[in-house]
Amino acid sequence: GNLKCITHDLNRMICSWDATSSANLGLTYKICYTNSEPFSPVCTETEGKRADLPVAMGSTNIQITTLNASGTPLATETFVLPEENVSLIPFTPQILNLSADFSTYTLYLKWNDSGSVFQHELDASWQIQILYKETMETVTLINYESKLTGKDSILFWNWTSDIPLECTSYYVKIRCYINELYFTGRKEWSEWSPVRTVPEKDTKPNSAMVFPQDKVVLVGSNVTFCCLYNEGKSVKFMNYGSESYPLLRLSKWSSAIKVQNVNASIPSGTNILCSLVPDDLEGTVLFVGYAPDTPQNLNCETRTFITITCSWNPGRPTALYTKRQTKYILFERISREKVTCKVDELNEKHHCDFPVHANQKIYNFTLGASNPLGQAESSLLIDVNQRVHLETPDKFTVSTNSSTNAHLSWYIPGNFIKIRLLCQIEISNSNSEQQLNVSMAGAENSNYRARVDALHPYGTYTFRVRCSASEYFWRWSKWSEGKKLTTLEA
Amino acid sequence: MASAEQSPVPLQHRSLCSRVILLARKIHSDVASLLESYVERQGLDRTISLDSVDGVPAAAMEQGGELTVAERLDANLQAYRAFQVLLGEVLEEQRSHLTPLDTDFHASIQSVLLQVVALACQLGELLALLGHGRPAWEAASPEDPGHRSLFEMKLQGLKVLQELAHWTVRSVRDLRQVAKHSQGSGAAHGGQAQKE
């Protein structure tokens, strides 16, 4: 009696029954089955009380005859098995791979959906269960939907813990449920897969340690720290900074504290102490800061037509330094060229140089700022000819060989062959000051000259000069140093 | 009658002893203030247990076992040579990992380091003056801190400074012993002169 049939693939079913006859030794069973189609019965013999039969639409008529060792029938039972009494229980799934990224507290799961078991598309539901290995307590149970496609597909899924993965060991297992709409039998979850654990983590800690190690988090985060220790030790206290926190026991070898809403840390980071009995002290450091601010007052100009210098203010300090400090990359969209900027954290204003390209006038800059907590960017489009900011005129000399004029000369580094310069000469003496604008052709790393007329004989004057681009004025250079001159007597 | 003539070596010896004592005291006071700024910048508590930190010369002397002058000086010299390397590591770790922008703080570590170098030199001279020969030494390159976590770096630095402070106290005591000993042996020389 009591025939029970299950199918894993809607193609074959495994039926099992209880033997009617009490004698068990040497018995064999002859199973004959037909279904609603007009076929003659198919028979098979088996020693075990289970048989593998095809799944048929509608009902299946089954006749089971118990035979003794010499083949004499002892009993015969007939069953009419409607499809409704067959259970669809998918094959037990297998986890192909379980790996962990400890820096992001993330478990990565990979498994095969065995879609080839079914010849057509089906909706499949999966349950993924994560348990604490030691206590077998469920951490989380997740439902995941997928579509079987008639072919085997590899499925991926990941889970991020809110505490470091090193803190305790986890078991992961999965099971499957096939929602075949046209199958009228019962549909049940598969067995759970064999459990998997993260390979590197499935061992007792060989020395005490605190996790996470040297992590970087945003101000305001909630952070869990755990202290791993080995047999014979226990935690006396755990501090965050100078404050002690209530201990949470995770396992035989692991205790934790939860810190809420952390503040920005000092440059060397906030210390987390784990004081152990007998006498041991372990710890770690947490860096609490901000993501980079949008670079402010981004300005790009050329001083020499050889490089373009972009400068900016970093904005809100991130409270992060050394390898956690903000990194800047200057990217130019037209030439697709990228420059990694070397910035001096001590300096309020940051600079970065980008090469001027021979035949490029327009530069579409994006300055990217990134640190372990995030990124930001600013953009600026310039016409390099309209952003010329010359260096201070150097080697400025004044001379005269007459009573009414003076010869001025100065040097400006840079290659200005393609543009004209506008220079302003300031002439001052004890009772007047005037400015003279002179336009001249640009040159390359060159000396420039000018003559000033209409001076008074035997007059003492102070001269200085500054220059800018002539066609598109952007900024004056700084003034040169002043030079004094007395014209000859008339 | 021959007058007691002071042999030049003990005098030179005692003046070197005094200079070492003075330098040791200076280092002690500098290290004391450095410790204050160190614990503040590392967010540490002065009373934190440092038992788990090793590799730092311990100033505490084993009980009993009276040391000879040479042994005393040599122990001091070895210690300050070790501190040269250790302080170099502390400075590098502060610059690269822990307090990169704090140049004044780095300068104060550097200053103590230079004084320790000077002290080691003077101790070497003293040993040579006493005829014990100056033990050769090559400053080992600082240990790669790569294997230490940031927290271990902080503790290590604190232990280095604390033990250095203890050593300077011990050095003053040891050098007084050495000076007293040289005074005694100087008088003995004088006495012999009278006998002749």
Tab-separated table of N, CA, C and O in Angstrom, chain A residues 112-167:
chain	number	residue	atom	x	y	z
A	112	ASN	N	24.859	26.264	-10.342
A	112	ASN	CA	24.333	25.859	-11.645
A	112	ASN	C	22.821	25.640	-11.506
A	112	ASN	O	22.381	24.966	-10.572
A	113	ASP	N	22.038	26.220	-12.371
A	113	ASP	CA	20.578	26.106	-12.178
A	113	ASP	C	20.008	24.818	-12.782
A	113	ASP	O	18.819	24.546	-12.729
A	114	SER	N	20.887	23.995	-13.429
A	114	SER	CA	20.438	22.711	-14.006
A	114	SER	C	19.213	22.890	-14.892
A	114	SER	O	18.310	22.045	-14.889
A	115	GLY	N	19.200	23.965	-15.653
A	115	GLY	CA	18.055	24.251	-16.518
A	115	GLY	C	17.845	23.191	-17.582
A	115	GLY	O	16.739	22.985	-18.085
A	116	SER	N	18.923	22.436	-17.897
A	116	SER	CA	18.808	21.444	-18.984
A	116	SER	C	17.938	20.271	-18.570
A	116	SER	O	17.544	19.449	-19.387
A	117	VAL	N	17.626	20.191	-17.273
A	117	VAL	CA	16.781	19.081	-16.806
A	117	VAL	C	15.389	19.201	-17.438
A	117	VAL	O	14.728	18.199	-17.722
A	118	PHE	N	14.977	20.450	-17.690
A	118	PHE	CA	13.643	20.663	-18.267
A	118	PHE	C	13.810	21.139	-19.700
A	118	PHE	O	14.687	21.948	-19.970
A	119	GLN	N	12.992	20.714	-20.564
A	119	GLN	CA	13.196	21.053	-21.991
A	119	GLN	C	12.627	22.418	-22.335
A	119	GLN	O	12.786	22.914	-23.417
A	120	HIS	N	11.937	23.047	-21.387
A	120	HIS	CA	11.343	24.332	-21.782
A	120	HIS	C	11.563	25.346	-20.670
A	120	HIS	O	12.061	25.021	-19.597
A	121	GLU	N	11.178	26.583	-20.950
A	121	GLU	CA	11.425	27.676	-20.011
A	121	GLU	C	10.500	27.522	-18.808
A	121	GLU	O	9.309	27.184	-18.951
A	122	LEU	N	11.087	27.769	-17.633
A	122	LEU	CA	10.296	27.638	-16.404
A	122	LEU	C	10.693	28.709	-15.410
A	122	LEU	O	11.845	29.160	-15.411
A	123	ASP	N	9.777	29.124	-14.568
A	123	ASP	CA	10.126	30.041	-13.489
A	123	ASP	C	10.670	29.222	-12.328
A	123	ASP	O	10.064	28.218	-11.930
A	124	ALA	N	11.798	29.688	-11.828
A	124	ALA	CA	12.401	28.971	-10.681
A	124	ALA	C	12.561	29.951	-9.534
A	124	ALA	O	12.881	31.131	-9.749
A	125	SER	N	12.300	29.495	-8.350
A	125	SER	CA	12.557	30.308	-7.157
A	125	SER	C	13.672	29.633	-6.378
A	125	SER	O	13.745	28.401	-6.333
A	126	TRP	N	14.514	30.476	-5.831
A	126	TRP	CA	15.616	29.946	-5.038
A	126	TRP	C	15.558	30.562	-3.644
A	126	TRP	O	15.139	31.708	-3.481
A	127	GLN	N	15.977	29.797	-2.665
A	127	GLN	CA	16.183	30.366	-1.329
A	127	GLN	C	17.653	30.168	-0.985
A	127	GLN	O	18.216	29.085	-1.187
A	128	ILE	N	18.224	31.270	-0.513
A	128	ILE	CA	19.635	31.235	-0.092
A	128	ILE	C	19.642	31.506	1.398
A	128	ILE	O	19.103	32.525	1.846
A	129	GLN	N	20.189	30.586	2.135
A	129	GLN	CA	20.205	30.757	3.593
A	129	GLN	C	21.642	30.890	4.080
A	129	GLN	O	22.518	30.118	3.667
A	130	ILE	N	21.844	31.919	4.899
A	130	ILE	CA	23.175	32.125	5.481
A	130	ILE	C	23.033	31.934	6.984
A	130	ILE	O	22.102	32.478	7.597
A	131	LEU	N	23.897	31.086	7.544
A	131	LEU	CA	23.824	30.778	8.977
A	131	LEU	C	25.174	31.033	9.622
A	131	LEU	O	26.215	30.926	8.978
A	132	TYR	N	25.114	31.376	10.913
A	132	TYR	CA	26.364	31.400	11.690
A	132	TYR	C	26.759	29.947	11.901
A	132	TYR	O	25.959	29.133	12.376
A	133	LYS	N	27.982	29.624	11.504
A	133	LYS	CA	28.402	28.223	11.494
A	133	LYS	C	28.319	27.621	12.897
A	133	LYS	O	27.827	26.520	13.096
A	134	GLU	N	28.770	28.417	13.856
A	134	GLU	CA	28.900	27.794	15.179
A	134	GLU	C	27.530	27.535	15.814
A	134	GLU	O	27.266	26.463	16.349
A	135	THR	N	26.646	28.494	15.695
A	135	THR	CA	25.358	28.353	16.399
A	135	THR	C	24.269	27.847	15.450
A	135	THR	O	23.145	27.616	15.890
A	136	MET	N	24.579	27.768	14.146
A	136	MET	CA	23.601	27.374	13.120
A	136	MET	C	22.386	28.307	13.135
A	136	MET	O	21.316	27.966	12.660
A	137	GLU	N	22.572	29.473	13.689
A	137	GLU	CA	21.496	30.469	13.732
A	137	GLU	C	21.432	31.160	12.373
A	137	GLU	O	22.473	31.479	11.791
A	138	THR	N	20.225	31.376	11.901
A	138	THR	CA	20.101	31.987	10.571
A	138	THR	C	20.463	33.463	10.616
A	138	THR	O	19.958	34.193	11.452
A	139	VAL	N	21.347	33.841	9.748
A	139	VAL	CA	21.692	35.260	9.617
A	139	VAL	C	20.681	35.918	8.696
A	139	VAL	O	20.148	36.972	8.980
A	140	THR	N	20.430	35.225	7.571
A	140	THR	CA	19.465	35.794	6.633
A	140	THR	C	18.976	34.704	5.690
A	140	THR	O	19.662	33.718	5.450
A	141	LEU	N	17.740	34.895	5.200
A	141	LEU	CA	17.144	33.949	4.244
A	141	LEU	C	16.618	34.796	3.094
A	141	LEU	O	15.779	35.669	3.290
A	142	ILE	N	17.178	34.571	1.937
A	142	ILE	CA	16.855	35.458	0.814
A	142	ILE	C	16.121	34.657	-0.274
A	142	ILE	O	16.489	33.507	-0.556
A	143	ASN	N	15.103	35.249	-0.864
A	143	ASN	CA	14.423	34.636	-2.020
A	143	ASN	C	14.952	35.264	-3.293
A	143	ASN	O	15.167	36.483	-3.349
A	144	TYR	N	15.164	34.398	-4.283
A	144	TYR	CA	15.797	34.879	-5.535
A	144	TYR	C	15.053	34.197	-6.676
A	144	TYR	O	14.800	32.992	-6.638
A	145	GLU	N	14.642	34.967	-7.647
A	145	GLU	CA	13.870	34.405	-8.760
A	145	GLU	C	14.746	34.292	-9.999
A	145	GLU	O	15.602	35.165	-10.240
A	146	SER	N	14.521	33.232	-10.772
A	146	SER	CA	15.265	33.162	-12.045
A	146	SER	C	14.395	32.406	-13.043
A	146	SER	O	13.317	31.903	-12.705
A	147	LYS	N	14.821	32.339	-14.268
A	147	LYS	CA	14.074	31.643	-15.316
A	147	LYS	C	14.957	30.541	-15.862
A	147	LYS	O	16.108	30.801	-16.277
A	148	LEU	N	14.473	29.317	-15.822
A	148	LEU	CA	15.226	28.214	-16.433
A	148	LEU	C	14.983	28.278	-17.935
A	148	LEU	O	13.847	28.553	-18.380
A	149	THR	N	16.043	28.018	-18.698
A	149	THR	CA	15.922	28.262	-20.142
A	149	THR	C	16.050	26.974	-20.945
A	149	THR	O	16.275	27.040	-22.136
A	150	GLY	N	15.999	25.855	-20.283
A	150	GLY	CA	16.184	24.621	-21.051
A	150	GLY	C	17.649	24.284	-21.209
A	150	GLY	O	18.033	23.252	-21.712
A	151	LYS	N	18.526	25.231	-20.798
A	151	LYS	CA	19.973	24.937	-20.806
A	151	LYS	C	20.494	25.236	-19.390
A	151	LYS	O	19.920	26.044	-18.665
A	152	ASP	N	21.633	24.628	-19.061
A	152	ASP	CA	22.245	24.926	-17.760
A	152	ASP	C	22.768	26.356	-17.769
A	152	ASP	O	23.415	26.770	-18.720
A	153	SER	N	22.465	27.108	-16.741
A	153	SER	CA	23.025	28.461	-16.609
A	153	SER	C	23.686	28.577	-15.242
A	153	SER	O	23.218	27.966	-14.268
A	154	ILE	N	24.744	29.365	-15.207
A	154	ILE	CA	25.420	29.620	-13.930
A	154	ILE	C	24.796	30.882	-13.343
A	154	ILE	O	24.678	31.902	-14.015
A	155	LEU	N	24.353	30.782	-12.131
A	155	LEU	CA	23.742	31.933	-11.471
A	155	LEU	C	24.717	32.491	-10.433
A	155	LEU	O	25.524	31.747	-9.838
A	156	PHE	N	24.649	33.810	-10.279
A	156	PHE	CA	25.545	34.500	-9.334
A	156	PHE	C	24.693	35.314	-8.374
A	156	PHE	O	23.648	35.837	-8.756
A	157	TRP	N	25.225	35.403	-7.188
A	157	TRP	CA	24.492	36.238	-6.231
A	157	TRP	C	25.509	36.663	-5.173
A	157	TRP	O	26.484	35.951	-4.911
A	158	ASN	N	25.327	37.861	-4.610
A	158	ASN	CA	26.264	38.217	-3.529
A	158	ASN	C	25.513	38.853	-2.378
A	158	ASN	O	24.400	39.372	-2.546
A	159	TRP	N	26.149	38.752	-1.226
A	159	TRP	CA	25.508	39.229	0.005
A	159	TRP	C	26.553	40.000	0.784
A	159	TRP	O	27.710	39.557	0.885
A	160	THR	N	26.176	41.184	1.291
A	160	THR	CA	27.123	41.991	2.043
A	160	THR	C	26.712	41.991	3.504
A	160	THR	O	25.570	42.354	3.838
A	161	SER	N	27.655	41.548	4.314
A	161	SER	CA	27.396	41.485	5.751
A	161	SER	C	27.585	42.862	6.364
A	161	SER	O	28.299	43.706	5.804
A	162	ASP	N	26.964	43.098	7.518
A	162	ASP	CA	27.215	44.406	8.145
A	162	ASP	C	28.352	44.292	9.155
A	162	ASP	O	28.718	45.263	9.795
A	163	ILE	N	28.877	43.048	9.306
A	163	ILE	CA	30.072	42.949	10.153
A	163	ILE	C	31.158	42.264	9.339
A	163	ILE	O	30.843	41.551	8.373
A	164	PRO	N	32.419	42.500	9.669
A	164	PRO	CA	33.496	41.904	8.878
A	164	PRO	C	33.332	40.386	8.766
A	164	PRO	O	32.975	39.718	9.743
A	165	LEU	N	33.596	39.863	7.585
A	165	LEU	CA	33.431	38.416	7.372
A	165	LEU	C	34.406	37.617	8.222
A	165	LEU	O	34.172	36.464	8.551
A	166	GLU	N	35.523	38.283	8.590
A	166	GLU	CA	36.497	37.539	9.407
A	166	GLU	C	35.954	37.249	10.808
A	166	GLU	O	36.495	36.427	11.529
A	167	CYS	N	34.916	37.974	11.189
A	167	CYS	CA	34.497	37.903	12.589
A	167	CYS	C	33.952	36.532	12.975
A	167	CYS	O	34.061	36.121	14.127
